[in-house]
Short mmCIF file of C-alpha atoms and ligand atoms in Angstrom, two decimals:
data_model
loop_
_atom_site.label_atom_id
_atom_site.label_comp_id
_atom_site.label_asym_id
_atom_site.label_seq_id
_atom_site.Cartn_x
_atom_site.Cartn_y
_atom_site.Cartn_z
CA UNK N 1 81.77 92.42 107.32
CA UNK N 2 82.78 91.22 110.56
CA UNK N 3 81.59 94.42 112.47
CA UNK N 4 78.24 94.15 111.73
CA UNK N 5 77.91 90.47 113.10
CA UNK N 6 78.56 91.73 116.69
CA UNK N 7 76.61 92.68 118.82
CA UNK N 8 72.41 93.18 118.68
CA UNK N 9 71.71 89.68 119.10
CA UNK N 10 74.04 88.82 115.52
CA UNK N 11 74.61 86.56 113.53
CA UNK N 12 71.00 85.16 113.71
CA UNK N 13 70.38 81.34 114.00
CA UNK N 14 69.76 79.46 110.43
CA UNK N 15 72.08 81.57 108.32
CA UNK N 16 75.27 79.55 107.57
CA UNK N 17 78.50 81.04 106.06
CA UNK N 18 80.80 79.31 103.76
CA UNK N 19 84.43 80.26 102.46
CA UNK N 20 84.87 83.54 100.80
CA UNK N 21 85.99 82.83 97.22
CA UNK N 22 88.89 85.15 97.30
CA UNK N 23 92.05 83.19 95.59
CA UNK N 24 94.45 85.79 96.65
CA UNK N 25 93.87 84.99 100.02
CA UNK N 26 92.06 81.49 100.04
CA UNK N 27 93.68 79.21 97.96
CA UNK N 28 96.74 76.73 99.01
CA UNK N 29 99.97 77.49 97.74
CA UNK N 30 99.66 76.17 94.29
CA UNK N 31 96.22 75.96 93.86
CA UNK N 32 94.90 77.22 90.91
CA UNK N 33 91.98 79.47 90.30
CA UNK N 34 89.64 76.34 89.20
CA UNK N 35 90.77 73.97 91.96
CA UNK N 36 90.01 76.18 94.43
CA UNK N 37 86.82 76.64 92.86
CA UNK N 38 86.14 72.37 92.90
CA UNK N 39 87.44 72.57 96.75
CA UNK N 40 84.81 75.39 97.32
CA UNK N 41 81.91 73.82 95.45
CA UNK N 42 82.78 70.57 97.67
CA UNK N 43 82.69 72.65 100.60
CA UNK N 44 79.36 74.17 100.17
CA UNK N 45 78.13 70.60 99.14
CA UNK N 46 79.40 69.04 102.16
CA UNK N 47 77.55 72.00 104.30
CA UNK N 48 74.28 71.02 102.44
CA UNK N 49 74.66 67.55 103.54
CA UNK N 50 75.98 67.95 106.66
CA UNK N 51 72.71 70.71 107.41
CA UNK N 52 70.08 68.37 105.79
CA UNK N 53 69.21 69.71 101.77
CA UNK N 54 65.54 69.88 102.65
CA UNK N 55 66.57 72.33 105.26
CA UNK N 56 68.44 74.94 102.80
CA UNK N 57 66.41 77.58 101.34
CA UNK N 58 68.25 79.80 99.38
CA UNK N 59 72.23 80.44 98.82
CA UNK N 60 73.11 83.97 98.41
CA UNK N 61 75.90 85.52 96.83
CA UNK N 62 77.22 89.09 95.18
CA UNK N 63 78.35 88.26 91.88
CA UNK N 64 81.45 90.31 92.75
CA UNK N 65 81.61 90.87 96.70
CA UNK N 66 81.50 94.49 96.71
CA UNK N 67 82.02 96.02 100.24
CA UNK N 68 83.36 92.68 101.59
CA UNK N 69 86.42 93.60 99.87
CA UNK N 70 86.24 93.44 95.82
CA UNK N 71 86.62 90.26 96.08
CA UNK N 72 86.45 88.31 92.25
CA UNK N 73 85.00 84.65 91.88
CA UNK N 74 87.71 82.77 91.04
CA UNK N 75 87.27 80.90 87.40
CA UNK N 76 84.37 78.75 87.28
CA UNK N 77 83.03 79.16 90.72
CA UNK N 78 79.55 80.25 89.79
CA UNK N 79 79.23 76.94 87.67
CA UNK N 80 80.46 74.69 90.20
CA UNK N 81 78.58 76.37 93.03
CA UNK N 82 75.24 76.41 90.85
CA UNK N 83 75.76 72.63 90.19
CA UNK N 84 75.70 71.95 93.73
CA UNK N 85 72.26 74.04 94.19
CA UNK N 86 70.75 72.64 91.61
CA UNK N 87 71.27 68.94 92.41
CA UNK N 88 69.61 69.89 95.98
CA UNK N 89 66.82 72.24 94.43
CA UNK N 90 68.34 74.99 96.51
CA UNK N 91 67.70 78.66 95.06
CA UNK N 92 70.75 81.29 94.22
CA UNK N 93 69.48 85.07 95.27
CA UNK N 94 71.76 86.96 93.62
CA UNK N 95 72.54 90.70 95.54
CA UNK N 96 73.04 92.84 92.72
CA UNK N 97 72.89 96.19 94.89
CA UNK N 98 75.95 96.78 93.92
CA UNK N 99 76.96 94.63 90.34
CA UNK N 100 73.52 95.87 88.64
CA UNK N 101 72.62 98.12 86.26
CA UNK N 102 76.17 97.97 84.31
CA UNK N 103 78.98 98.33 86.77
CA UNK N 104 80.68 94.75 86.36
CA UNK N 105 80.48 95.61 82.12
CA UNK N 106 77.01 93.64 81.33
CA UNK N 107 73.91 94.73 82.50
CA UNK N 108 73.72 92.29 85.43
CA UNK N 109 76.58 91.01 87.62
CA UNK N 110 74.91 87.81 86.89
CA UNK N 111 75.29 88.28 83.11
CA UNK N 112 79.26 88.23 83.43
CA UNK N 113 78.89 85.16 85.56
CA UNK N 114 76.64 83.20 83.98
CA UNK N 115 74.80 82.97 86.94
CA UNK N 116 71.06 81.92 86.46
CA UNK N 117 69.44 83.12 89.62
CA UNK N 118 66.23 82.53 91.36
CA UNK N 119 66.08 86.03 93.04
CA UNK N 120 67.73 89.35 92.26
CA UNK N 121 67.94 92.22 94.97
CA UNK N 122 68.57 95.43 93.67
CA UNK N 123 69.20 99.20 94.73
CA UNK N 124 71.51 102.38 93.92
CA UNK N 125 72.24 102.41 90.53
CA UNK N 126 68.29 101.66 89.93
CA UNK N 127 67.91 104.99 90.95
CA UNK N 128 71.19 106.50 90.02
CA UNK N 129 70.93 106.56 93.81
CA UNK N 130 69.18 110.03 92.85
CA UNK N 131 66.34 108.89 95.17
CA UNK N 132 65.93 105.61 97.28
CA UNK N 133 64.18 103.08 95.60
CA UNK N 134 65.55 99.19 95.70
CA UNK N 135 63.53 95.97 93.89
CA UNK N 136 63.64 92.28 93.93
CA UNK N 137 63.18 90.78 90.36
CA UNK N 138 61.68 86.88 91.27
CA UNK N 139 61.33 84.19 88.14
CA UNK N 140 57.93 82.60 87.89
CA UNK N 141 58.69 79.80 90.23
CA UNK N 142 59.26 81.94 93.03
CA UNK N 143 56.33 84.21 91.94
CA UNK N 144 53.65 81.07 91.82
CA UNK N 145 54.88 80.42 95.23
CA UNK N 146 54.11 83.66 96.58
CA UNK N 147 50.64 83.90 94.51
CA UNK N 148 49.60 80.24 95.47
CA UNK N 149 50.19 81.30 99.78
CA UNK N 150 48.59 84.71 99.24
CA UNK N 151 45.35 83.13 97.55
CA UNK N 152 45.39 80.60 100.52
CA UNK N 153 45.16 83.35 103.12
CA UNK N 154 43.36 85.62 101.01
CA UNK N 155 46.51 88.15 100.72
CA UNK N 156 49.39 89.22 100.52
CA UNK N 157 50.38 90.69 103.62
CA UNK N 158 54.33 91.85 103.30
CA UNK N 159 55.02 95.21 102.41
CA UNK N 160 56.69 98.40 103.49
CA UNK N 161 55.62 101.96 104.28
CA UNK N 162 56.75 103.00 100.70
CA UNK N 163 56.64 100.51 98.30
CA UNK N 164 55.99 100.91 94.88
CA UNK N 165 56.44 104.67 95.75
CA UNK N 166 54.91 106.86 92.72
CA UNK N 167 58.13 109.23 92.45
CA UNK N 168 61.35 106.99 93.26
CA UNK N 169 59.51 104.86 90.36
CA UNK N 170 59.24 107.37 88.58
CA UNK N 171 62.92 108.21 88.68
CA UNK N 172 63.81 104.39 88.47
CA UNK N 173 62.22 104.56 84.73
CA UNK N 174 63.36 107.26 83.63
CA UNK N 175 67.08 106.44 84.92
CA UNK N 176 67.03 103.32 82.98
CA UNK N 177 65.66 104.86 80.44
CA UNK N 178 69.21 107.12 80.74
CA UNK N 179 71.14 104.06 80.85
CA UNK N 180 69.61 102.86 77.57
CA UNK N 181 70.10 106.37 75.56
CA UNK N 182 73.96 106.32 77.09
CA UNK N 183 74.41 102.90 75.68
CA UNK N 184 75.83 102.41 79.81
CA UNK N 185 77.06 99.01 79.43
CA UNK N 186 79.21 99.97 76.51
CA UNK N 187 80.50 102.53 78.05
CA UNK N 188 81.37 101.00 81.19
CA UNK N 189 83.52 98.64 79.06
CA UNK N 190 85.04 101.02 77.36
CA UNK N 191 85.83 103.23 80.78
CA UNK N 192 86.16 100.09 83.06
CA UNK N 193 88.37 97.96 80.38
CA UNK N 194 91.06 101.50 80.54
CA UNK N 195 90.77 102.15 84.30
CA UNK N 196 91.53 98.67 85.13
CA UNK N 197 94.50 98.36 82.52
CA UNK N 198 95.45 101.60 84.20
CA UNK N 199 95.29 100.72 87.83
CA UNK N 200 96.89 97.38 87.29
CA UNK N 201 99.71 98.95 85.02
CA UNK N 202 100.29 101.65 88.25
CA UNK N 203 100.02 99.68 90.67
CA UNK N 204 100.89 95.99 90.37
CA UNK N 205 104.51 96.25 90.47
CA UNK N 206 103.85 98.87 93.88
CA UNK N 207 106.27 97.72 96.93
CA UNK N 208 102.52 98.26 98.97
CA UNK N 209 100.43 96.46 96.60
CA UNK N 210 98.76 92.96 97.01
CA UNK N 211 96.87 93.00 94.63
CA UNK N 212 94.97 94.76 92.31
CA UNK N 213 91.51 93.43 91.03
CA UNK N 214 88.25 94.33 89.76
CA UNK N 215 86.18 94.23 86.45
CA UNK N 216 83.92 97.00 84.78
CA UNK N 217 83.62 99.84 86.77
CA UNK N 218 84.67 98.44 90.47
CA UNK N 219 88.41 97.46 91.60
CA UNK N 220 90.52 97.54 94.63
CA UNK N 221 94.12 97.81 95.23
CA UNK N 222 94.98 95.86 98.69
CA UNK N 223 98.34 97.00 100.38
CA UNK N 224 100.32 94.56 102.41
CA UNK N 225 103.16 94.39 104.14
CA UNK N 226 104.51 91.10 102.84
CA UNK N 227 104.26 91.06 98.87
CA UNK N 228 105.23 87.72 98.63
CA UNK N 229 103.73 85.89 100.91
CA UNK N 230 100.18 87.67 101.12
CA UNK N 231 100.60 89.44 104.14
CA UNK N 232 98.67 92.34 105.32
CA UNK N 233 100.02 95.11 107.82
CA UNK N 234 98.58 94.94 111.79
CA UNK N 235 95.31 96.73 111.65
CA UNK N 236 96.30 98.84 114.14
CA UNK N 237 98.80 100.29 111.64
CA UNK N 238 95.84 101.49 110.06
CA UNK N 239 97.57 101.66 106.63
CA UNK N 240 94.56 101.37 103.90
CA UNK N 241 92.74 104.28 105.97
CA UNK N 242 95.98 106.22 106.10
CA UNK N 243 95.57 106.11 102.13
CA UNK N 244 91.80 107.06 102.16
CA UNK N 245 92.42 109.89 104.07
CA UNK N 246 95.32 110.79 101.61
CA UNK N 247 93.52 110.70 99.08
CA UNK N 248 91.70 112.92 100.32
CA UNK N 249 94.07 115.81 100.39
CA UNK N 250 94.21 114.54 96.65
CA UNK N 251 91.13 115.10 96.01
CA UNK N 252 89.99 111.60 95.45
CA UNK N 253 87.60 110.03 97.34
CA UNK N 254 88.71 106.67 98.38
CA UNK N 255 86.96 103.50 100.43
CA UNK N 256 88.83 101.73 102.60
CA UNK N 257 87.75 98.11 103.28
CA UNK N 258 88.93 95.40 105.53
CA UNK N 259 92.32 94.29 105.12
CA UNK N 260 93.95 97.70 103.53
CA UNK N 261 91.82 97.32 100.45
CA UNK N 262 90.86 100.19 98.80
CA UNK N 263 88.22 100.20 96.38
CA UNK N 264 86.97 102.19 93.57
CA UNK N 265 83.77 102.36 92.52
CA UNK N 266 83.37 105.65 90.11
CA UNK N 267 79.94 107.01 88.93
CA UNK N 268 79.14 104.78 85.74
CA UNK N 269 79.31 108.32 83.37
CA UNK N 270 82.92 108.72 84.81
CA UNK N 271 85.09 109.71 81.29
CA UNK N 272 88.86 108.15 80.53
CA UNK N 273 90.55 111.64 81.62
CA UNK N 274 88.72 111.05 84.67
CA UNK N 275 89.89 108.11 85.06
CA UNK N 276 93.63 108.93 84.56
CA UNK N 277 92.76 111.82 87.02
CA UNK N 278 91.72 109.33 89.82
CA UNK N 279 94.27 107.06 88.78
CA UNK N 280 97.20 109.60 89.17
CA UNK N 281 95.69 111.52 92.32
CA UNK N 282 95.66 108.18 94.04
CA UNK N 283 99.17 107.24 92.77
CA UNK N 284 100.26 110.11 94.81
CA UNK N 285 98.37 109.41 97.58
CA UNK N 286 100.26 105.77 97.69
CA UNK N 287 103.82 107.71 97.40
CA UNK N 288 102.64 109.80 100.51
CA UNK N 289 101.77 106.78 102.37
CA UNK N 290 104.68 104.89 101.21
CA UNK N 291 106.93 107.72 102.80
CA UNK N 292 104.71 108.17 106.37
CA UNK N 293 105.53 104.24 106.67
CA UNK N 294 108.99 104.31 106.15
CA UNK N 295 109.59 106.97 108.57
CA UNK N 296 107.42 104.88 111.21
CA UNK N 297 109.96 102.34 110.15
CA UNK N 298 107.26 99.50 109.33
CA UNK N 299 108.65 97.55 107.26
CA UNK N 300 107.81 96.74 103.47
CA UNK N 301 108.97 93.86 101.87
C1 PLP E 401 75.82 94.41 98.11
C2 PLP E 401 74.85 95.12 98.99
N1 PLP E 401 73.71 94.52 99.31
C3 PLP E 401 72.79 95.13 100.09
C4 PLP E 401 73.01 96.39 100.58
C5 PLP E 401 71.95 97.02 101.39
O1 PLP E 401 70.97 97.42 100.50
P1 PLP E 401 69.63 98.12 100.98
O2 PLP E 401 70.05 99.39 101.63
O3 PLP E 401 68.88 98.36 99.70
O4 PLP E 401 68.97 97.18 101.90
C6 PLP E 401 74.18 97.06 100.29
C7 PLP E 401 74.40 98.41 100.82
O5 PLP E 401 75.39 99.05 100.65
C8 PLP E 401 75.13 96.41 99.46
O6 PLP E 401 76.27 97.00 99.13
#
């Protein structure tokens, strides 16, 4: 999120960013899904090197880059990118703030990755984002680290104002507790598997449309102005919040990302005819859109 690296004395020294793993965008012309994977993985491998291993902590990653853009791994990424960390004992904290608790179709993000990782972070749907609570789930490597330096200085002195709050946890047990009597991973399948059938069936053939991605219960359409070749409008055109904001007046609420995405990211208990509610209400919200730019004359290939 390039916004939020300006300004306020950002980005901060000894955080290093490598390529996003978006094939839509990132990859050559050719390049399949698993090559640019390999060219990735050698990427973050040469970045290791070329920093010093002993010097890289931790690599972190969204199993599916939520507000960055919906942005899928491309096929085997997590394997070729956890090979690398593990040949230079560097730990994967996986943010699951967004993927956890069902919305990618497993419980964990992680799960439909095959991700093993050292650290989870986790947040809103721990809660049902009824009340703010968020949790970091550590494996007992990382948790004999933290044991060994608190005995050395006699504690363990890191903590905030309201951890382990009584209530939020409270409402964190019982949500999951919800979850379990739902059966919310099926369902998301079964919800997630028709809404993204649906949006790709709508969509995908779309003179605006990119692309259209997503798994479970999160997806993204991304408009551009050049279907074949990738290309997105001017920001300044200011065409994915011109669809949020139609939406709207649909009654849908949409979020617009960078690049004209927009994504979707429904409550978990959302039903099918909700689905094909959303689905249609934002189909019209396209056609208006669709008209307002061909009026502007802006072109769409
Ligand atoms: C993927 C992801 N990670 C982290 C955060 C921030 O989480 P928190 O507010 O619990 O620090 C967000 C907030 O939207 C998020 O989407």
């Amino acid at each position: 999120l390039p916004a939020n690296h300006k300004m306020f004395d950002l980005p901060i020294a000894g955080i290093i960013h490598v390529s996003t793993p978006h094939h839509y965008h990132g990859a050559k012309p050719g390049e399949t899904e698993e090559d640019f994977a390999t060219r990735l993985a050698t990427e973050l491998e040469e970045t290791i090197l070329r920093e010093g291993p002993e010097t890289v902590a931790a690599f972190f990653a969204e199993p599916v880059m939520g507000a960055g853009g919906v942005m899928l791994p491309p096929a085997t990424y997590f394997e070729k990118i956890q090979a690398v960390l593990r040949k230079y004992d560097v730990l994967f904290v996986a943010d699951e703030v967004i993927c956890g608790f069902g919305r990618t179709g497993n419980y964990w993000g992680c799960q439909t990755y095959n991700i093993t990782p050292d650290i989870i972070t986790c947040a809103k749907a721990l809660s049902a984002s009824f009340l703010p609570i968020s949790a970091i789930i550590i494996n007992d490597k990382i948790f004999q680290g933290l044991a060994d330096g608190s005995a050395t200085i006699g504690t363990w002195g890191h903590g905030f104002t309201y951890s382990g709050h009584p209530v939020a946890a409270a409402v964190a047990l019982e949500t999951l507790k919800i979850y379990d009597e739902l059966n919310i991973v099926e369902h998301v399948r079964t919800v997630g598997g028709h809404m993204q059938k649906l949006l790709r069936e709508r969509f995908e053939g779309h003179p605006l449309v990119g692309e259209v991605r997503g798994i479970g219960m999160v997806a993204a359409i991304e408009l551009v102005a050049d279907k074949a070749n990738h290309k997105n409008f001017e920001p300044s055109a200011k065409v994915g919040p011109r669809l949020a904001k139609a939406g709207e007046a649909e009654g849908v609420i949409l979020r617009g990302l960078a690049n004209d995405t927009i994504a979707f990211s429904p409550p978990l208990i959302m039903t099918t005819d909700e689905v094909d509610a959303m689905v249609d209400r934002t189909a019209r919200a396209l056609d208006a859109v669709t008209v307002q730019l061909r009026r502007e004359s802006l072109t769409v290939v």
